[in-house]
Every structure is written in C-alpha cells, then in structure tokens.
C-alpha cells in the first residue's frame, strides 16, 4: 500500500463546486498555485500527476493532461480557460501580489479598487487578475466595504 505524499487535513471541508484544471506540467502549476498564491495541497496522487488544493475553503484540482482520464471536449490550445475567470476571495491580497512580483510573474490586470452592485448595496473590493502557467485567468479579491447603492 502506498503512503500518501501529503497528509489529509483532519478539519477539511469539501467545497460544493471544485473546478478541475487540465495542466501541461503539474510541477510548474504547483509552483504558481501553491508557492506563489498560497494554496495548500490537501491531497495528491503523484502517480496520476494530480493534486487537490485548498486555500481557506477555495478549492481547485490540477491534473496533468495526457495521463489518466481527461475529459476533453475540444482541442486544448493556450491560453486555456478562455471565457472564464476564477474569483478567489482572500483576507489579504498583498502577500500574493508580493510573491508574484518577487517571482517576476506578470499580472493580467493590476490591482484596482472596484465597486459592484449587489442588490440594494454596492460591495467594494480590491482585486487583480493573473494567468496561471496554462493561461487560466485567476481573480484574487479582498472585500473593502459595503454601502447602499446610489
């Protein structure tokens, strides 16, 4: 019996929606998602080149394409994930920005403050967008305030 390479967290809660991204190189993707963006490996299957990641309840699965069962509906051409961005709420985006900057990782959209109407309120966020190694678009947000919509 194989020993898991990452211990399963005792207090882990499964998210109700978890995207699974096919990636070209799992190690390169882990450098981005884990080392720069702060995700933890909840569990992995190295023999399948698969990792399940978690960041305070935001979860994502990474699977290296070309191995195992890949559900591919059309040719995969970079950048992947066209037409979608993954919004991830974090307590502070500054540590992620600092790590990306130190690594020389380009941003798709620089840090901004933006207000969105949410019913009778407006919710303010600080946010930026970055592409992962395969081109998937990731939007990190931090709430800043809420106000009545004008």
CSV table of N, CA, C and O in Angstrom, one decimal, residues 42-132:
chain,number,residue,atom,x,y,z
A,42,UNK,N,-4.1,19.6,-0.3
A,42,UNK,CA,-5.0,18.9,0.6
A,42,UNK,C,-4.6,17.4,0.5
A,42,UNK,O,-4.5,16.7,1.5
A,43,UNK,N,-4.5,16.9,-0.7
A,43,UNK,CA,-4.0,15.6,-1.0
A,43,UNK,C,-3.6,15.5,-2.5
A,43,UNK,O,-3.9,16.4,-3.3
A,44,UNK,N,-2.8,14.5,-2.8
A,44,UNK,CA,-2.4,14.4,-4.2
A,44,UNK,C,-2.3,12.9,-4.5
A,44,UNK,O,-2.3,12.0,-3.7
A,45,UNK,N,-2.1,12.6,-5.8
A,45,UNK,CA,-1.9,11.3,-6.3
A,45,UNK,C,-0.7,11.5,-7.3
A,45,UNK,O,-1.0,11.6,-8.5
A,46,UNK,N,0.5,11.4,-6.8
A,46,UNK,CA,1.7,11.7,-7.7
A,46,UNK,C,1.7,10.7,-8.9
A,46,UNK,O,2.1,11.1,-10.0
A,47,UNK,N,1.2,9.5,-8.7
A,47,UNK,CA,1.3,8.5,-9.8
A,47,UNK,C,0.3,8.9,-11.0
A,47,UNK,O,0.5,8.5,-12.1
A,48,UNK,N,-0.7,9.7,-10.6
A,48,UNK,CA,-1.6,10.2,-11.6
A,48,UNK,C,-1.3,11.7,-12.0
A,48,UNK,O,-2.1,12.3,-12.9
A,49,UNK,N,-0.3,12.3,-11.4
A,49,UNK,CA,0.0,13.7,-11.7
A,49,UNK,C,-1.2,14.6,-11.4
A,49,UNK,O,-1.6,15.4,-12.2
A,50,UNK,N,-1.7,14.4,-10.2
A,50,UNK,CA,-2.9,15.0,-9.7
A,50,UNK,C,-2.7,15.6,-8.3
A,50,UNK,O,-2.1,15.0,-7.5
A,51,UNK,N,-3.3,16.8,-8.1
A,51,UNK,CA,-3.2,17.5,-6.8
A,51,UNK,C,-4.6,18.2,-6.5
A,51,UNK,O,-5.1,18.8,-7.4
A,52,UNK,N,-5.0,18.1,-5.3
A,52,UNK,CA,-6.2,18.8,-4.8
A,52,UNK,C,-5.8,19.9,-3.9
A,52,UNK,O,-5.2,19.6,-2.9
A,53,UNK,N,-6.1,21.1,-4.2
A,53,UNK,CA,-5.6,22.3,-3.5
A,53,UNK,C,-6.7,23.0,-2.7
A,53,UNK,O,-7.8,23.0,-3.2
A,54,UNK,N,-6.3,23.6,-1.6
A,54,UNK,CA,-7.2,24.4,-0.8
A,54,UNK,C,-6.5,25.6,-0.3
A,54,UNK,O,-5.4,25.6,0.1
A,55,UNK,N,-7.3,26.7,-0.3
A,55,UNK,CA,-6.9,28.0,0.3
A,55,UNK,C,-8.1,28.6,1.0
A,55,UNK,O,-9.0,29.2,0.5
A,56,UNK,N,-8.1,28.3,2.3
A,56,UNK,CA,-9.2,28.7,3.2
A,56,UNK,C,-10.6,28.4,2.6
A,56,UNK,O,-11.5,29.3,2.6
A,57,UNK,N,-10.8,27.2,2.1
A,57,UNK,CA,-12.1,26.8,1.5
A,57,UNK,C,-12.2,27.0,0.0
A,57,UNK,O,-13.2,26.4,-0.6
A,58,UNK,N,-11.4,27.8,-0.6
A,58,UNK,CA,-11.3,27.8,-2.1
A,58,UNK,C,-10.6,26.6,-2.5
A,58,UNK,O,-9.4,26.4,-2.1
A,59,UNK,N,-11.2,25.8,-3.4
A,59,UNK,CA,-10.5,24.6,-3.8
A,59,UNK,C,-10.4,24.4,-5.3
A,59,UNK,O,-11.3,24.9,-6.0
A,60,UNK,N,-9.4,23.8,-5.7
A,60,UNK,CA,-9.2,23.5,-7.1
A,60,UNK,C,-8.4,22.2,-7.3
A,60,UNK,O,-7.6,21.9,-6.4
A,61,UNK,N,-8.7,21.5,-8.4
A,61,UNK,CA,-8.0,20.3,-8.7
A,61,UNK,C,-7.1,20.6,-9.9
A,61,UNK,O,-7.6,21.2,-10.8
A,62,UNK,N,-5.9,20.1,-9.9
A,62,UNK,CA,-5.0,20.2,-11.0
A,62,UNK,C,-4.6,18.8,-11.5
A,62,UNK,O,-4.3,17.9,-10.7
A,63,UNK,N,-4.7,18.5,-12.8
A,63,UNK,CA,-4.4,17.2,-13.3
A,63,UNK,C,-3.6,17.4,-14.6
A,63,UNK,O,-4.0,18.2,-15.5
A,64,UNK,N,-2.4,16.8,-14.6
A,64,UNK,CA,-1.6,16.9,-15.8
A,64,UNK,C,-2.2,16.2,-17.0
A,64,UNK,O,-2.6,15.0,-16.9
A,65,UNK,N,-2.4,16.9,-18.1
A,65,UNK,CA,-3.2,16.3,-19.2
A,65,UNK,C,-2.3,15.2,-19.9
A,65,UNK,O,-1.1,15.3,-19.8
A,66,UNK,N,-3.0,14.3,-20.6
A,66,UNK,CA,-2.3,13.3,-21.3
A,66,UNK,C,-2.1,12.0,-20.5
A,66,UNK,O,-1.6,11.0,-21.0
A,67,UNK,N,-2.5,12.1,-19.2
A,67,UNK,CA,-2.4,10.9,-18.3
A,67,UNK,C,-3.8,10.6,-17.8
A,67,UNK,O,-4.6,11.5,-17.5
A,68,UNK,N,-4.1,9.4,-17.6
A,68,UNK,CA,-5.4,9.0,-17.0
A,68,UNK,C,-6.6,9.5,-17.8
A,68,UNK,O,-6.4,9.6,-19.0
A,69,UNK,N,-7.7,9.7,-17.2
A,69,UNK,CA,-8.9,10.1,-17.9
A,69,UNK,C,-9.0,11.6,-17.9
A,69,UNK,O,-9.2,12.3,-16.9
A,70,UNK,N,-8.8,12.2,-19.1
A,70,UNK,CA,-9.0,13.6,-19.3
A,70,UNK,C,-10.3,13.8,-20.1
A,70,UNK,O,-10.4,13.3,-21.2
A,71,UNK,N,-11.2,14.6,-19.5
A,71,UNK,CA,-12.4,14.8,-20.3
A,71,UNK,C,-12.3,16.1,-21.1
A,71,UNK,O,-12.5,17.2,-20.7
A,72,UNK,N,-11.9,15.9,-22.3
A,72,UNK,CA,-11.5,16.9,-23.3
A,72,UNK,C,-12.6,17.0,-24.3
A,72,UNK,O,-12.8,16.0,-25.0
A,73,UNK,N,-13.3,18.2,-24.4
A,73,UNK,CA,-14.4,18.3,-25.3
A,73,UNK,C,-14.0,19.0,-26.7
A,73,UNK,O,-14.7,19.0,-27.6
A,74,UNK,N,-12.8,19.6,-26.7
A,74,UNK,CA,-12.2,20.2,-27.9
A,74,UNK,C,-10.7,20.3,-27.8
A,74,UNK,O,-10.2,20.1,-26.7
A,75,UNK,N,-10.0,20.6,-28.8
A,75,UNK,CA,-8.6,20.7,-28.7
A,75,UNK,C,-8.2,21.8,-27.7
A,75,UNK,O,-8.8,22.8,-27.6
A,76,UNK,N,-7.2,21.4,-26.9
A,76,UNK,CA,-6.7,22.4,-25.8
A,76,UNK,C,-5.6,23.2,-26.5
A,76,UNK,O,-4.5,22.8,-26.8
A,77,UNK,N,-5.9,24.5,-26.6
A,77,UNK,CA,-5.0,25.5,-27.2
A,77,UNK,C,-4.8,26.6,-26.2
A,77,UNK,O,-5.8,27.1,-25.7
A,78,UNK,N,-3.6,27.0,-25.9
A,78,UNK,CA,-3.4,28.1,-25.0
A,78,UNK,C,-3.8,29.4,-25.5
A,78,UNK,O,-3.8,29.6,-26.7
A,79,UNK,N,-4.3,30.3,-24.7
A,79,UNK,CA,-4.4,30.1,-23.2
A,79,UNK,C,-5.7,29.3,-23.0
A,79,UNK,O,-6.7,29.5,-23.6
A,80,UNK,N,-5.6,28.5,-22.0
A,80,UNK,CA,-6.7,27.6,-21.6
A,80,UNK,C,-7.7,28.4,-20.7
A,80,UNK,O,-7.4,29.4,-20.2
A,81,UNK,N,-8.9,27.9,-20.7
A,81,UNK,CA,-10.0,28.6,-19.9
A,81,UNK,C,-10.5,29.8,-20.5
A,81,UNK,O,-11.0,30.7,-19.7
A,82,UNK,N,-10.5,30.0,-21.8
A,82,UNK,CA,-11.0,31.2,-22.4
A,82,UNK,C,-12.4,31.4,-22.0
A,82,UNK,O,-13.3,30.5,-22.1
A,83,UNK,N,-12.7,32.6,-21.6
A,83,UNK,CA,-14.1,33.0,-21.2
A,83,UNK,C,-14.5,32.8,-19.8
A,83,UNK,O,-15.6,33.0,-19.4
A,84,UNK,N,-13.5,32.4,-19.0
A,84,UNK,CA,-13.8,32.2,-17.6
A,84,UNK,C,-12.7,32.8,-16.7
A,84,UNK,O,-11.6,32.9,-17.2
A,85,UNK,N,-13.1,33.3,-15.6
A,85,UNK,CA,-12.1,33.6,-14.6
A,85,UNK,C,-12.5,33.1,-13.2
A,85,UNK,O,-13.7,33.0,-13.0
A,86,UNK,N,-11.6,32.6,-12.5
A,86,UNK,CA,-11.8,32.0,-11.2
A,86,UNK,C,-11.6,33.1,-10.1
A,86,UNK,O,-10.5,33.5,-9.9
A,87,UNK,N,-12.7,33.5,-9.5
A,87,UNK,CA,-12.6,34.5,-8.4
A,87,UNK,C,-12.3,33.8,-7.1
A,87,UNK,O,-13.1,32.9,-6.7
A,88,UNK,N,-11.3,34.3,-6.4
A,88,UNK,CA,-10.9,33.7,-5.1
A,88,UNK,C,-10.8,34.8,-4.1
A,88,UNK,O,-10.0,35.7,-4.2
A,89,UNK,N,-11.7,34.7,-3.1
A,89,UNK,CA,-11.7,35.7,-2.0
A,89,UNK,C,-10.6,35.3,-1.0
A,89,UNK,O,-10.6,34.2,-0.5
A,90,UNK,N,-9.8,36.3,-0.6
A,90,UNK,CA,-8.7,36.1,0.4
A,90,UNK,C,-8.8,37.2,1.4
A,90,UNK,O,-9.2,38.3,1.1
A,91,UNK,N,-8.3,37.0,2.6
A,91,UNK,CA,-8.3,38.0,3.6
A,91,UNK,C,-7.4,39.2,3.2
A,91,UNK,O,-7.7,40.3,3.5
A,92,UNK,N,-6.3,38.9,2.5
A,92,UNK,CA,-5.4,40.0,2.1
A,92,UNK,C,-4.7,39.5,0.8
A,92,UNK,O,-4.2,38.4,0.7
A,93,UNK,N,-4.8,40.4,-0.2
A,93,UNK,CA,-4.1,40.0,-1.5
A,93,UNK,C,-2.7,40.5,-1.5
A,93,UNK,O,-1.9,40.1,-2.4
A,94,UNK,N,-2.2,41.3,-0.6
A,94,UNK,CA,-0.9,41.8,-0.6
A,94,UNK,C,0.2,40.7,-0.6
A,94,UNK,O,1.2,40.8,-1.3
A,95,UNK,N,0.1,39.7,0.3
A,95,UNK,CA,1.1,38.6,0.2
A,95,UNK,C,1.2,37.9,-1.1
A,95,UNK,O,2.3,37.6,-1.6
A,96,UNK,N,0.1,37.7,-1.8
A,96,UNK,CA,0.1,37.1,-3.1
A,96,UNK,C,0.7,38.0,-4.1
A,96,UNK,O,1.5,37.6,-4.9
A,97,UNK,N,0.3,39.3,-4.1
A,97,UNK,CA,0.9,40.2,-5.0
A,97,UNK,C,2.5,40.3,-4.8
A,97,UNK,O,3.2,40.3,-5.8
A,98,UNK,N,2.9,40.3,-3.6
A,98,UNK,CA,4.3,40.4,-3.3
A,98,UNK,C,5.1,39.1,-3.8
A,98,UNK,O,6.1,39.2,-4.4
A,99,UNK,N,4.5,37.9,-3.6
A,99,UNK,CA,5.1,36.7,-4.1
A,99,UNK,C,5.2,36.7,-5.6
A,99,UNK,O,6.2,36.3,-6.2
A,100,UNK,N,4.1,37.1,-6.3
A,100,UNK,CA,4.1,37.2,-7.7
A,100,UNK,C,5.1,38.2,-8.2
A,100,UNK,O,5.9,37.9,-9.2
A,101,UNK,N,5.2,39.3,-7.6
A,101,UNK,CA,6.2,40.3,-8.0
A,101,UNK,C,7.6,39.8,-7.8
A,101,UNK,O,8.4,40.0,-8.7
A,102,UNK,N,7.9,39.2,-6.7
A,102,UNK,CA,9.2,38.7,-6.4
A,102,UNK,C,9.6,37.6,-7.4
A,102,UNK,O,10.8,37.5,-7.8
A,103,UNK,N,8.6,36.9,-7.9
A,103,UNK,CA,8.9,35.8,-8.9
A,103,UNK,C,8.9,36.4,-10.3
A,103,UNK,O,9.2,35.6,-11.3
A,104,UNK,N,8.6,37.6,-10.5
A,104,UNK,CA,8.6,38.2,-11.8
A,104,UNK,C,7.4,37.8,-12.7
A,104,UNK,O,7.4,37.8,-13.9
A,105,UNK,N,6.3,37.4,-12.0
A,105,UNK,CA,5.1,36.8,-12.7
A,105,UNK,C,4.3,38.0,-13.1
A,105,UNK,O,3.9,38.8,-12.3
A,106,UNK,N,3.9,38.1,-14.4
A,106,UNK,CA,3.2,39.3,-14.9
A,106,UNK,C,1.7,39.2,-14.4
A,106,UNK,O,1.1,38.1,-14.4
A,107,UNK,N,1.1,40.3,-14.2
A,107,UNK,CA,-0.3,40.4,-13.9
A,107,UNK,C,-1.1,40.7,-15.2
A,107,UNK,O,-0.6,41.4,-16.1
A,108,UNK,N,-2.3,40.1,-15.3
A,108,UNK,CA,-3.1,40.3,-16.5
A,108,UNK,C,-3.8,41.7,-16.3
A,108,UNK,O,-4.0,42.4,-17.3
A,109,UNK,N,-4.2,42.0,-15.0
A,109,UNK,CA,-4.8,43.3,-14.7
A,109,UNK,C,-4.2,43.7,-13.4
A,109,UNK,O,-4.2,42.9,-12.4
A,110,UNK,N,-3.7,44.9,-13.3
A,110,UNK,CA,-3.1,45.4,-12.0
A,110,UNK,C,-4.1,45.6,-10.9
A,110,UNK,O,-5.3,45.6,-11.2
A,111,UNK,N,-3.7,45.7,-9.7
A,111,UNK,CA,-4.5,45.9,-8.5
A,111,UNK,C,-5.4,47.1,-8.8
A,111,UNK,O,-5.0,48.2,-9.3
A,112,UNK,N,-6.7,47.0,-8.5
A,112,UNK,CA,-7.7,48.0,-8.6
A,112,UNK,C,-8.7,47.9,-7.4
A,112,UNK,O,-8.8,46.9,-6.8
A,113,UNK,N,-9.3,49.1,-7.1
A,113,UNK,CA,-10.5,49.1,-6.2
A,113,UNK,C,-11.7,49.2,-7.1
A,113,UNK,O,-11.8,50.0,-8.0
A,114,UNK,N,-12.7,48.3,-6.9
A,114,UNK,CA,-13.9,48.3,-7.7
A,114,UNK,C,-15.1,48.1,-6.9
A,114,UNK,O,-15.1,47.3,-5.9
A,115,UNK,N,-16.2,48.8,-7.2
A,115,UNK,CA,-17.5,48.6,-6.6
A,115,UNK,C,-18.5,47.9,-7.5
A,115,UNK,O,-18.6,48.2,-8.7
A,116,UNK,N,-19.2,46.9,-6.9
A,116,UNK,CA,-20.1,46.1,-7.7
A,116,UNK,C,-21.5,46.2,-7.0
A,116,UNK,O,-21.6,46.1,-5.8
A,117,UNK,N,-22.5,46.5,-7.8
A,117,UNK,CA,-23.9,46.5,-7.2
A,117,UNK,C,-24.3,45.1,-6.9
A,117,UNK,O,-24.2,44.2,-7.7
A,118,UNK,N,-24.7,44.9,-5.7
A,118,UNK,CA,-25.2,43.5,-5.2
A,118,UNK,C,-26.5,43.7,-4.5
A,118,UNK,O,-26.6,43.9,-3.3
A,119,UNK,N,-27.6,43.7,-5.4
A,119,UNK,CA,-28.9,44.0,-4.9
A,119,UNK,C,-29.0,45.5,-4.6
A,119,UNK,O,-28.7,46.4,-5.4
A,120,UNK,N,-29.5,45.9,-3.4
A,120,UNK,CA,-29.6,47.3,-3.0
A,120,UNK,C,-28.3,47.8,-2.4
A,120,UNK,O,-28.3,48.9,-1.9
A,121,UNK,N,-27.3,47.1,-2.4
A,121,UNK,CA,-26.0,47.5,-1.9
A,121,UNK,C,-24.9,47.5,-3.0
A,121,UNK,O,-25.1,47.0,-4.1
A,122,UNK,N,-23.8,48.2,-2.7
A,122,UNK,CA,-22.6,48.0,-3.5
A,122,UNK,C,-21.5,47.4,-2.6
A,122,UNK,O,-21.4,47.8,-1.4
A,123,UNK,N,-20.8,46.5,-3.2
A,123,UNK,CA,-19.7,45.8,-2.4
A,123,UNK,C,-18.4,46.3,-3.1
A,123,UNK,O,-18.2,46.1,-4.3
A,124,UNK,N,-17.5,46.8,-2.2
A,124,UNK,CA,-16.2,47.2,-2.7
A,124,UNK,C,-15.2,46.1,-2.5
A,124,UNK,O,-15.2,45.4,-1.5
A,125,UNK,N,-14.3,46.0,-3.5
A,125,UNK,CA,-13.2,45.0,-3.4
A,125,UNK,C,-11.9,45.6,-3.9
A,125,UNK,O,-11.9,46.5,-4.7
A,126,UNK,N,-10.8,45.1,-3.4
A,126,UNK,CA,-9.5,45.3,-4.1
A,126,UNK,C,-9.3,44.0,-4.9
A,126,UNK,O,-9.6,42.9,-4.3
A,127,UNK,N,-8.9,44.1,-6.1
A,127,UNK,CA,-8.7,42.9,-6.9
A,127,UNK,C,-7.6,43.0,-8.0
A,127,UNK,O,-7.3,44.2,-8.3
A,128,UNK,N,-7.1,41.9,-8.4
A,128,UNK,CA,-6.2,41.9,-9.6
A,128,UNK,C,-6.4,40.6,-10.3
A,128,UNK,O,-7.0,39.6,-9.7
A,129,UNK,N,-6.0,40.5,-11.5
A,129,UNK,CA,-6.1,39.3,-12.3
A,129,UNK,C,-4.7,38.8,-12.7
A,129,UNK,O,-3.8,39.6,-13.1
A,130,UNK,N,-4.5,37.5,-12.7
A,130,UNK,CA,-3.3,36.9,-13.1
A,130,UNK,C,-3.6,35.6,-13.9
A,130,UNK,O,-4.6,35.0,-13.6
A,131,UNK,N,-2.7,35.2,-14.8
A,131,UNK,CA,-2.9,33.9,-15.5
A,131,UNK,C,-2.0,32.9,-14.9
A,131,UNK,O,-0.8,33.2,-14.7
A,132,UNK,N,-2.5,31.7,-14.8
A,132,UNK,CA,-1.6,30.6,-14.3
A,132,UNK,C,-0.7,30.1,-15.5
A,132,UNK,O,-0.8,30.7,-16.6
